[in-house]
Short mmCIF file of N, CA, C and O in Angstrom, two decimals:
data_model
loop_
_atom_site.label_atom_id
_atom_site.label_comp_id
_atom_site.label_asym_id
_atom_site.label_seq_id
_atom_site.Cartn_x
_atom_site.Cartn_y
_atom_site.Cartn_z
N MET Y 1 -23.94 71.78 -5.24
CA MET Y 1 -24.52 71.11 -6.43
C MET Y 1 -23.25 69.95 -6.79
O MET Y 1 -23.67 68.85 -6.89
N ASP Y 2 -22.41 70.39 -6.81
CA ASP Y 2 -21.40 69.29 -7.55
C ASP Y 2 -21.21 68.00 -6.55
O ASP Y 2 -21.06 67.34 -6.40
N ALA Y 3 -21.24 68.74 -5.08
CA ALA Y 3 -21.12 67.62 -4.05
C ALA Y 3 -22.57 66.63 -4.19
O ALA Y 3 -22.07 65.40 -4.00
N VAL Y 4 -23.68 67.03 -4.45
CA VAL Y 4 -24.66 65.80 -4.72
C VAL Y 4 -24.27 65.14 -5.56
O VAL Y 4 -24.44 63.96 -5.77
N ILE Y 5 -23.96 65.57 -6.89
CA ILE Y 5 -23.54 64.55 -8.30
C ILE Y 5 -22.44 63.88 -7.81
O ILE Y 5 -22.59 62.86 -8.16
N ASP Y 6 -21.43 64.32 -6.92
CA ASP Y 6 -20.44 63.58 -6.91
C ASP Y 6 -20.68 62.29 -5.54
O ASP Y 6 -20.27 60.95 -5.67
N LEU Y 7 -21.65 62.54 -4.74
CA LEU Y 7 -22.50 61.51 -3.96
C LEU Y 7 -23.05 60.54 -4.83
O LEU Y 7 -23.16 59.65 -4.54
N LEU Y 8 -23.81 60.85 -5.70
CA LEU Y 8 -24.77 60.05 -6.36
C LEU Y 8 -23.87 59.12 -7.02
O LEU Y 8 -24.17 58.59 -7.61
N HIS Y 9 -23.02 59.67 -7.89
CA HIS Y 9 -21.74 58.93 -8.29
C HIS Y 9 -21.24 58.18 -7.82
O HIS Y 9 -20.99 56.70 -8.41
N THR Y 10 -20.72 58.26 -6.44
CA THR Y 10 -19.98 57.54 -5.46
C THR Y 10 -21.17 56.15 -5.11
O THR Y 10 -20.83 54.74 -5.57
N ALA Y 11 -22.17 56.79 -5.19
CA ALA Y 11 -23.33 55.57 -4.69
C ALA Y 11 -23.84 54.40 -5.98
O ALA Y 11 -23.68 53.39 -5.80
N VAL Y 12 -23.84 55.04 -6.93
CA VAL Y 12 -24.19 54.31 -8.20
C VAL Y 12 -22.74 53.49 -8.79
O VAL Y 12 -23.33 52.43 -9.30
N THR Y 13 -21.83 53.83 -8.33
CA THR Y 13 -20.78 53.15 -9.11
C THR Y 13 -20.32 52.11 -7.96
O THR Y 13 -19.54 51.30 -8.29
N SER Y 14 -20.87 51.95 -6.61
CA SER Y 14 -20.57 51.05 -5.50
C SER Y 14 -21.06 49.80 -5.97
O SER Y 14 -22.37 50.08 -6.49
N PRO Y 15 -20.27 48.69 -5.51
CA PRO Y 15 -20.88 47.30 -5.72
C PRO Y 15 -22.31 47.05 -4.94
O PRO Y 15 -22.77 46.22 -5.65
N TRP Y 16 -22.48 47.88 -3.98
CA TRP Y 16 -23.61 48.15 -3.39
C TRP Y 16 -24.62 48.54 -3.73
O TRP Y 16 -26.12 47.79 -3.53
N PHE Y 17 -24.90 48.92 -4.77
CA PHE Y 17 -25.67 49.62 -5.45
C PHE Y 17 -26.59 48.29 -6.34
O PHE Y 17 -27.73 48.76 -6.16
N TYR Y 18 -25.88 47.25 -6.76
CA TYR Y 18 -26.92 46.46 -7.45
C TYR Y 18 -27.50 45.77 -6.30
O TYR Y 18 -28.67 45.26 -6.47
N LEU Y 19 -27.00 45.40 -5.18
CA LEU Y 19 -27.95 45.20 -4.05
C LEU Y 19 -29.17 45.68 -3.56
O LEU Y 19 -30.13 45.44 -3.55
N ALA Y 20 -28.90 47.36 -3.53
CA ALA Y 20 -29.95 48.20 -3.40
C ALA Y 20 -30.86 48.43 -4.13
O ALA Y 20 -32.22 48.34 -4.05
N LEU Y 21 -30.34 48.17 -5.59
CA LEU Y 21 -31.36 48.23 -6.57
C LEU Y 21 -32.14 46.94 -6.45
O LEU Y 21 -33.37 46.97 -6.88
N PHE Y 22 -32.00 45.65 -6.44
CA PHE Y 22 -32.91 44.35 -6.22
C PHE Y 22 -33.63 44.52 -5.49
O PHE Y 22 -34.46 44.50 -5.71
N ALA Y 23 -33.20 45.10 -3.99
CA ALA Y 23 -33.81 44.99 -2.63
C ALA Y 23 -35.14 46.24 -3.21
O ALA Y 23 -36.40 46.02 -2.67
N VAL Y 24 -34.78 47.46 -3.59
CA VAL Y 24 -35.81 48.56 -3.80
C VAL Y 24 -37.07 47.94 -4.80
O VAL Y 24 -38.30 48.32 -4.87
N ALA Y 25 -36.41 47.05 -5.89
CA ALA Y 25 -37.11 46.63 -7.18
C ALA Y 25 -38.23 45.34 -6.36
O ALA Y 25 -39.57 45.66 -6.68
N VAL Y 26 -37.66 44.61 -5.43
CA VAL Y 26 -38.56 43.84 -4.84
C VAL Y 26 -39.67 44.17 -3.68
O VAL Y 26 -40.80 44.16 -3.54
N ILE Y 27 -39.07 45.16 -3.19
CA ILE Y 27 -40.12 46.30 -2.21
C ILE Y 27 -41.11 46.78 -2.81
O ILE Y 27 -42.20 47.01 -2.29
N ASP Y 28 -40.86 47.46 -3.79
CA ASP Y 28 -42.10 48.23 -4.78
C ASP Y 28 -42.87 47.68 -5.23
O ASP Y 28 -43.76 47.89 -5.49
N GLY Y 29 -42.50 46.10 -5.36
CA GLY Y 29 -43.36 45.00 -5.89
C GLY Y 29 -44.73 44.99 -5.16
O GLY Y 29 -46.24 44.92 -5.34
N PHE Y 30 -44.39 45.29 -3.57
CA PHE Y 30 -45.72 45.19 -2.98
C PHE Y 30 -46.01 46.39 -2.02
O PHE Y 30 -46.77 46.13 -1.05
N PHE Y 31 -44.83 47.43 -1.80
CA PHE Y 31 -44.79 48.70 -1.10
C PHE Y 31 -44.83 49.84 -2.03
O PHE Y 31 -43.54 49.91 -2.28
N PRO Y 32 -45.67 50.09 -3.16
CA PRO Y 32 -45.32 50.97 -3.95
C PRO Y 32 -45.03 52.33 -3.58
O PRO Y 32 -44.83 53.11 -4.55
N VAL Y 33 -44.70 52.62 -2.41
CA VAL Y 33 -44.04 54.07 -2.38
C VAL Y 33 -42.63 54.05 -2.42
O VAL Y 33 -42.21 55.03 -2.29
N VAL Y 34 -42.12 53.09 -2.36
CA VAL Y 34 -40.54 52.89 -2.75
C VAL Y 34 -40.25 53.37 -4.23
O VAL Y 34 -40.85 52.81 -5.04
N PRO Y 35 -39.37 54.54 -4.67
CA PRO Y 35 -39.11 54.93 -5.93
C PRO Y 35 -38.36 54.04 -6.42
O PRO Y 35 -37.03 54.40 -7.02
N SER Y 36 -38.58 52.56 -6.96
CA SER Y 36 -37.38 51.85 -7.81
C SER Y 36 -37.47 52.32 -8.93
O SER Y 36 -36.72 52.43 -9.79
N GLU Y 37 -38.41 52.86 -9.52
CA GLU Y 37 -38.31 53.42 -11.28
C GLU Y 37 -37.12 54.51 -11.31
O GLU Y 37 -36.30 54.90 -11.84
N SER Y 38 -37.12 55.46 -10.39
CA SER Y 38 -35.98 56.55 -10.05
C SER Y 38 -34.72 56.07 -10.38
O SER Y 38 -33.71 56.42 -10.61
N MET Y 39 -34.82 54.76 -9.35
CA MET Y 39 -33.56 54.18 -8.95
C MET Y 39 -33.00 53.49 -10.54
O MET Y 39 -31.82 53.71 -10.66
N VAL Y 40 -33.89 52.60 -11.03
CA VAL Y 40 -33.54 52.14 -12.37
C VAL Y 40 -33.07 53.26 -13.10
O VAL Y 40 -32.35 52.79 -14.18
N ILE Y 41 -33.68 54.19 -13.68
CA ILE Y 41 -33.46 54.83 -14.43
C ILE Y 41 -32.32 55.43 -14.12
O ILE Y 41 -31.46 55.80 -15.08
N THR Y 42 -31.57 55.97 -12.96
CA THR Y 42 -30.65 56.52 -12.29
C THR Y 42 -29.30 55.67 -12.68
O THR Y 42 -28.54 56.10 -13.53
N GLY Y 43 -29.79 54.34 -12.66
CA GLY Y 43 -28.57 53.32 -12.76
C GLY Y 43 -28.52 53.01 -14.53
O GLY Y 43 -27.52 52.92 -14.92
N GLY Y 44 -29.59 53.44 -14.94
CA GLY Y 44 -29.72 53.31 -16.61
C GLY Y 44 -28.52 54.31 -16.98
O GLY Y 44 -27.96 54.03 -18.17
N VAL Y 45 -28.79 55.62 -16.51
CA VAL Y 45 -28.15 56.86 -16.98
C VAL Y 45 -26.86 56.91 -16.68
O VAL Y 45 -25.99 56.79 -17.71
N TYR Y 46 -26.46 56.41 -15.46
CA TYR Y 46 -24.99 55.76 -15.45
C TYR Y 46 -24.27 54.74 -15.80
O TYR Y 46 -23.41 54.68 -16.33
N ALA Y 47 -25.28 53.83 -16.09
CA ALA Y 47 -24.82 52.57 -16.98
C ALA Y 47 -24.22 52.94 -18.47
O ALA Y 47 -23.38 52.54 -19.16
N ALA Y 48 -24.95 54.15 -19.20
CA ALA Y 48 -24.44 54.27 -20.23
C ALA Y 48 -22.81 54.71 -20.52
O ALA Y 48 -22.23 55.34 -21.58
N SER Y 49 -22.32 55.37 -19.27
CA SER Y 49 -21.01 55.65 -19.20
C SER Y 49 -20.08 54.45 -19.02
O SER Y 49 -18.81 54.64 -18.96
N GLY Y 50 -20.44 52.95 -18.76
CA GLY Y 50 -20.01 51.88 -18.33
C GLY Y 50 -20.21 51.43 -16.91
O GLY Y 50 -19.22 50.42 -16.76
N GLU Y 51 -20.34 52.55 -16.32
CA GLU Y 51 -20.49 51.94 -14.73
C GLU Y 51 -21.90 52.55 -13.97
O GLU Y 51 -22.09 53.76 -13.95
N PRO Y 52 -22.51 51.39 -13.54
CA PRO Y 52 -22.62 50.41 -13.51
C PRO Y 52 -22.83 49.48 -14.69
O PRO Y 52 -23.17 50.19 -15.73
N GLU Y 53 -22.84 47.98 -14.84
CA GLU Y 53 -22.92 47.45 -15.98
C GLU Y 53 -24.74 47.50 -16.63
O GLU Y 53 -25.44 46.58 -15.55
N VAL Y 54 -24.75 47.92 -17.71
CA VAL Y 54 -26.26 47.84 -17.99
C VAL Y 54 -27.09 46.24 -17.72
O VAL Y 54 -28.35 46.65 -17.60
N GLY Y 55 -26.33 45.13 -18.21
CA GLY Y 55 -27.14 44.36 -18.38
C GLY Y 55 -27.27 43.96 -16.85
O GLY Y 55 -28.09 43.39 -16.62
N LEU Y 56 -26.32 43.95 -15.71
CA LEU Y 56 -26.79 43.66 -14.41
C LEU Y 56 -27.60 44.68 -14.00
O LEU Y 56 -28.73 44.38 -13.33
N VAL Y 57 -27.88 46.15 -14.26
CA VAL Y 57 -29.20 46.97 -14.04
C VAL Y 57 -30.44 46.29 -14.33
O VAL Y 57 -31.21 46.27 -13.66
N VAL Y 58 -30.29 46.19 -15.81
CA VAL Y 58 -31.92 45.39 -16.44
C VAL Y 58 -31.94 44.17 -15.60
O VAL Y 58 -33.06 43.94 -15.35
N ALA Y 59 -31.24 43.28 -15.65
CA ALA Y 59 -31.36 41.91 -14.71
C ALA Y 59 -31.96 42.13 -13.21
O ALA Y 59 -33.20 41.78 -13.05
N LEU Y 60 -31.21 42.64 -12.94
CA LEU Y 60 -31.44 42.69 -11.02
C LEU Y 60 -32.70 43.74 -11.26
O LEU Y 60 -33.59 43.03 -10.17
N ALA Y 61 -32.88 44.69 -12.07
CA ALA Y 61 -34.36 45.18 -11.76
C ALA Y 61 -35.61 44.49 -11.85
O ALA Y 61 -36.58 44.45 -11.58
N ALA Y 62 -35.41 44.26 -13.06
CA ALA Y 62 -36.57 43.15 -13.58
C ALA Y 62 -36.89 41.80 -12.85
O ALA Y 62 -38.11 41.38 -12.30
N LEU Y 63 -35.74 41.26 -12.28
CA LEU Y 63 -35.54 39.75 -11.37
C LEU Y 63 -36.41 40.55 -9.58
O LEU Y 63 -37.12 39.95 -9.14
N GLY Y 64 -35.73 41.54 -9.39
CA GLY Y 64 -36.61 42.23 -8.30
C GLY Y 64 -38.13 42.62 -8.48
O GLY Y 64 -38.82 42.31 -8.01
N ALA Y 65 -38.48 42.87 -9.72
CA ALA Y 65 -39.99 43.35 -9.93
C ALA Y 65 -40.50 42.25 -9.80
O ALA Y 65 -42.01 42.11 -9.34
N PHE Y 66 -40.17 40.99 -10.54
CA PHE Y 66 -40.46 39.88 -10.68
C PHE Y 66 -41.04 38.95 -9.38
O PHE Y 66 -41.97 38.66 -9.15
N ILE Y 67 -40.07 39.23 -8.58
CA ILE Y 67 -39.89 38.76 -7.25
C ILE Y 67 -41.05 39.54 -6.35
O ILE Y 67 -41.87 38.71 -5.55
N GLY Y 68 -40.96 41.11 -6.37
CA GLY Y 68 -41.83 41.68 -5.72
C GLY Y 68 -43.55 41.33 -6.03
O GLY Y 68 -44.73 41.14 -5.01
N ASP Y 69 -43.86 41.20 -7.43
CA ASP Y 69 -44.94 41.19 -7.72
C ASP Y 69 -45.79 39.84 -7.36
O ASP Y 69 -46.98 39.78 -6.76
N HIS Y 70 -44.45 38.68 -7.35
CA HIS Y 70 -45.29 37.25 -6.73
C HIS Y 70 -45.37 37.30 -5.21
O HIS Y 70 -46.09 36.85 -4.85
N VAL Y 71 -44.67 38.44 -4.51
CA VAL Y 71 -44.82 38.89 -3.25
C VAL Y 71 -46.07 39.41 -2.72
O VAL Y 71 -46.98 38.66 -2.02
N ALA Y 72 -46.64 40.17 -3.55
CA ALA Y 72 -47.78 40.87 -3.54
C ALA Y 72 -48.87 39.88 -3.79
O ALA Y 72 -49.98 40.05 -3.27
N TYR Y 73 -48.65 39.18 -4.71
CA TYR Y 73 -50.10 38.16 -5.17
C TYR Y 73 -50.04 37.04 -3.80
O TYR Y 73 -51.06 36.85 -3.34
N GLY Y 74 -48.85 36.51 -3.48
CA GLY Y 74 -48.86 35.77 -2.25
C GLY Y 74 -49.43 36.38 -1.30
O GLY Y 74 -50.30 35.79 -0.47
N ILE Y 75 -49.25 37.72 -0.92
CA ILE Y 75 -50.18 38.22 0.24
C ILE Y 75 -51.33 38.46 0.20
O ILE Y 75 -52.66 38.06 0.76
N GLY Y 76 -52.04 38.67 -1.16
CA GLY Y 76 -53.49 38.56 -1.62
C GLY Y 76 -53.92 37.35 -1.55
O GLY Y 76 -54.73 37.02 -0.60
N ARG Y 77 -53.03 36.33 -1.90
CA ARG Y 77 -54.09 34.99 -2.17
C ARG Y 77 -53.90 34.73 -0.87
O ARG Y 77 -55.12 33.93 -0.47
N LEU Y 78 -53.01 35.01 0.14
CA LEU Y 78 -53.21 34.22 1.19
C LEU Y 78 -54.07 34.94 2.33
O LEU Y 78 -54.44 34.67 3.05
N SER Y 79 -54.40 36.14 2.44
CA SER Y 79 -54.83 36.99 2.91
C SER Y 79 -56.88 36.99 2.78
O SER Y 79 -57.48 37.62 3.19
N GLY Y 80 -56.75 36.84 1.41
CA GLY Y 80 -57.87 37.02 0.69
C GLY Y 80 -59.05 36.14 1.51
O GLY Y 80 -60.29 36.82 1.84
N GLY Y 81 -59.24 34.94 1.87
CA GLY Y 81 -60.43 34.37 2.50
C GLY Y 81 -60.48 34.34 4.01
O GLY Y 81 -61.50 34.93 4.18
N ARG Y 82 -59.11 35.11 4.30
CA ARG Y 82 -59.38 35.54 5.93
C ARG Y 82 -60.34 36.85 6.02
O ARG Y 82 -61.01 37.40 6.98
N VAL Y 83 -59.90 37.92 5.15
CA VAL Y 83 -60.63 39.00 5.05
C VAL Y 83 -62.19 38.95 4.74
O VAL Y 83 -62.84 39.21 5.50
N GLU Y 84 -62.38 37.74 3.97
CA GLU Y 84 -64.05 37.99 3.52
C GLU Y 84 -64.70 37.07 4.57
O GLU Y 84 -65.78 37.36 4.91
N ARG Y 85 -63.87 36.13 5.16
CA ARG Y 85 -64.60 35.36 6.74
C ARG Y 85 -64.83 36.32 7.62
O ARG Y 85 -65.66 36.25 8.64
N GLY Y 86 -64.05 37.73 7.72
CA GLY Y 86 -64.11 38.39 8.53
C GLY Y 86 -65.27 39.80 8.25
O GLY Y 86 -65.59 40.54 9.17
N LEU Y 87 -65.75 39.26 7.17
CA LEU Y 87 -67.09 40.17 6.74
C LEU Y 87 -67.96 39.68 6.81
O LEU Y 87 -68.82 38.25 6.93
N ARG Y 88 -69.01 40.81 7.61
CA ARG Y 88 -70.60 40.22 7.83
C ARG Y 88 -71.44 40.24 6.47
O ARG Y 88 -71.64 41.28 6.13
N ALA Y 89 -72.02 39.48 6.15
CA ALA Y 89 -73.01 39.21 4.78
C ALA Y 89 -74.13 40.34 4.91
O ALA Y 89 -74.50 40.61 5.90
N GLY Y 90 -74.42 40.95 3.79
CA GLY Y 90 -75.19 41.84 4.26
C GLY Y 90 -74.55 43.33 4.16
O GLY Y 90 -75.40 44.48 4.19
N THR Y 91 -73.27 43.69 4.43
CA THR Y 91 -73.05 45.24 5.09
C THR Y 91 -72.43 45.77 3.89
O THR Y 91 -72.03 45.15 2.79
N ARG Y 92 -71.98 47.16 3.71
CA ARG Y 92 -71.48 47.45 2.51
C ARG Y 92 -70.17 47.08 2.30
O ARG Y 92 -69.76 46.80 1.04
N ARG Y 93 -69.32 46.68 3.32
CA ARG Y 93 -67.84 46.10 2.95
C ARG Y 93 -68.24 44.63 2.43
O ARG Y 93 -66.98 44.38 1.72
N HIS Y 94 -69.02 43.70 2.67
CA HIS Y 94 -69.21 42.76 2.13
C HIS Y 94 -69.58 42.75 0.66
O HIS Y 94 -69.27 41.92 -0.32
N GLY Y 95 -70.62 43.56 0.49
CA GLY Y 95 -71.05 43.75 -0.60
C GLY Y 95 -70.02 44.30 -1.63
O GLY Y 95 -69.86 44.01 -2.81
N ALA Y 96 -69.02 45.29 -1.23
CA ALA Y 96 -67.96 45.91 -2.13
C ALA Y 96 -66.93 44.87 -2.20
O ALA Y 96 -66.07 44.22 -3.42
N PHE Y 97 -66.72 43.73 -1.42
CA PHE Y 97 -66.03 42.89 -1.83
C PHE Y 97 -66.32 42.05 -2.47
O PHE Y 97 -65.41 41.43 -3.61
N VAL Y 98 -67.46 41.28 -2.49
CA VAL Y 98 -67.82 40.93 -3.61
C VAL Y 98 -68.16 41.35 -4.92
O VAL Y 98 -67.61 40.50 -6.04
N TRP Y 99 -68.51 42.30 -5.09
CA TRP Y 99 -68.41 43.14 -6.32
C TRP Y 99 -66.80 43.32 -6.98
O TRP Y 99 -66.46 43.13 -7.66
N ALA Y 100 -65.85 43.45 -5.99
CA ALA Y 100 -64.63 43.65 -6.23
C ALA Y 100 -63.87 42.24 -6.92
O ALA Y 100 -63.06 41.73 -8.29
N ARG Y 101 -64.53 41.38 -6.22
CA ARG Y 101 -64.02 39.63 -6.58
C ARG Y 101 -64.42 39.54 -8.26
O ARG Y 101 -63.83 39.02 -8.81
N ARG Y 102 -65.81 39.45 -8.18
CA ARG Y 102 -66.75 39.43 -9.45
C ARG Y 102 -65.99 40.16 -10.87
O ARG Y 102 -65.87 39.76 -11.74
N THR Y 103 -65.38 41.54 -10.40
CA THR Y 103 -64.65 42.36 -11.56
C THR Y 103 -63.73 42.18 -11.56
O THR Y 103 -63.43 41.71 -13.09
N MET Y 104 -63.06 41.69 -10.87
CA MET Y 104 -61.70 40.91 -11.05
C MET Y 104 -61.63 39.79 -11.76
O MET Y 104 -60.68 39.33 -12.78
N ALA Y 105 -62.70 38.76 -11.83
CA ALA Y 105 -62.68 37.38 -12.07
C ALA Y 105 -63.09 37.68 -13.60
O ALA Y 105 -62.86 37.20 -14.70
N GLU Y 106 -64.05 38.87 -14.06
CA GLU Y 106 -64.56 39.23 -15.44
C GLU Y 106 -63.14 40.06 -16.22
O GLU Y 106 -62.89 39.68 -17.43
N ARG Y 107 -62.58 40.93 -15.58
CA ARG Y 107 -61.50 41.62 -16.77
C ARG Y 107 -60.22 41.79 -15.64
O ARG Y 107 -60.18 43.30 -15.51
N GLY Y 108 -59.89 41.14 -14.56
CA GLY Y 108 -58.84 41.11 -14.04
C GLY Y 108 -57.50 41.52 -14.66
O GLY Y 108 -56.64 42.70 -14.09
N GLY Y 109 -57.39 40.89 -15.87
CA GLY Y 109 -55.89 41.20 -16.58
C GLY Y 109 -55.86 42.63 -16.79
O GLY Y 109 -55.06 43.37 -16.90
N LEU Y 110 -57.15 43.33 -17.66
CA LEU Y 110 -57.24 44.44 -17.93
C LEU Y 110 -56.71 45.55 -16.97
O LEU Y 110 -56.27 46.35 -17.10
N ILE Y 111 -57.58 45.29 -15.85
CA ILE Y 111 -57.59 46.16 -14.64
C ILE Y 111 -55.93 46.23 -14.12
O ILE Y 111 -55.42 47.55 -13.73
N LEU Y 112 -55.23 45.03 -13.79
CA LEU Y 112 -54.18 44.86 -13.45
C LEU Y 112 -52.73 45.55 -14.46
O LEU Y 112 -52.09 46.55 -14.05
N VAL Y 113 -53.28 45.34 -15.67
CA VAL Y 113 -52.30 46.31 -16.57
C VAL Y 113 -52.41 47.65 -16.66
O VAL Y 113 -51.64 48.56 -16.48
N VAL Y 114 -53.80 48.29 -16.76
CA VAL Y 114 -54.06 49.63 -16.52
C VAL Y 114 -53.30 50.23 -14.96
O VAL Y 114 -52.77 51.25 -15.46
N ALA Y 115 -53.73 49.27 -14.31
CA ALA Y 115 -53.37 50.23 -13.10
C ALA Y 115 -51.59 50.33 -12.75
O ALA Y 115 -51.09 50.86 -12.16
N ARG Y 116 -51.15 49.25 -13.29
CA ARG Y 116 -49.63 48.74 -13.46
C ARG Y 116 -49.05 49.96 -13.96
O ARG Y 116 -48.05 50.41 -13.86
N TYR Y 117 -49.12 50.00 -15.65
CA TYR Y 117 -48.69 50.60 -16.60
C TYR Y 117 -49.26 52.04 -16.97
O TYR Y 117 -48.55 53.17 -17.88
N VAL Y 118 -50.31 52.54 -16.79
CA VAL Y 118 -51.40 53.79 -16.83
C VAL Y 118 -51.12 54.74 -15.58
O VAL Y 118 -51.69 54.22 -14.42
N PRO Y 119 -50.09 55.75 -15.26
CA PRO Y 119 -49.87 56.37 -14.01
C PRO Y 119 -51.18 57.36 -14.38
O PRO Y 119 -51.92 57.87 -15.10
N GLY Y 120 -51.75 57.15 -12.97
CA GLY Y 120 -52.71 57.85 -12.47
C GLY Y 120 -54.31 57.12 -12.80
O GLY Y 120 -54.98 57.88 -12.32
N ALA Y 121 -54.22 56.14 -13.74
CA ALA Y 121 -55.64 55.71 -14.10
C ALA Y 121 -56.17 55.31 -13.00
O ALA Y 121 -57.48 55.01 -13.07
N VAL Y 122 -55.95 54.95 -11.97
CA VAL Y 122 -56.40 54.03 -10.57
C VAL Y 122 -55.67 55.05 -9.41
O VAL Y 122 -55.12 55.03 -8.93
N ARG Y 123 -57.36 55.88 -9.17
CA ARG Y 123 -57.14 56.53 -8.19
C ARG Y 123 -57.11 55.58 -6.56
O ARG Y 123 -57.53 54.91 -6.51
N ARG Y 124 -56.29 55.90 -5.67
CA ARG Y 124 -56.27 55.43 -4.30
C ARG Y 124 -57.00 56.07 -3.57
O ARG Y 124 -57.49 57.45 -3.12
#
């Protein structure tokens, strides 16, 4: 167990940790199976001892999440029209797409906040 702790300490105190933290936070924005939360928490725990710098951990995690969320938005914005054009009118898929678009227009903000910040609230 001490070997694992030593390896983790070496990884978190490395200057490369900042780049890895930023990259993982960006990727987590549009590919949510990447565990950026665990990495941020680990960085924060180690930052309590002074290394890594807590300000850099917070700033890079926030900036990475911000950029990742914008990448996800861009993907959806650019592919939405193509998806809709590819659906035949009158099919169940087209009906589901129309329902989802209408629901997001009516209460999209609430859906996004609940989906993002309440674990398990939205089933996949």
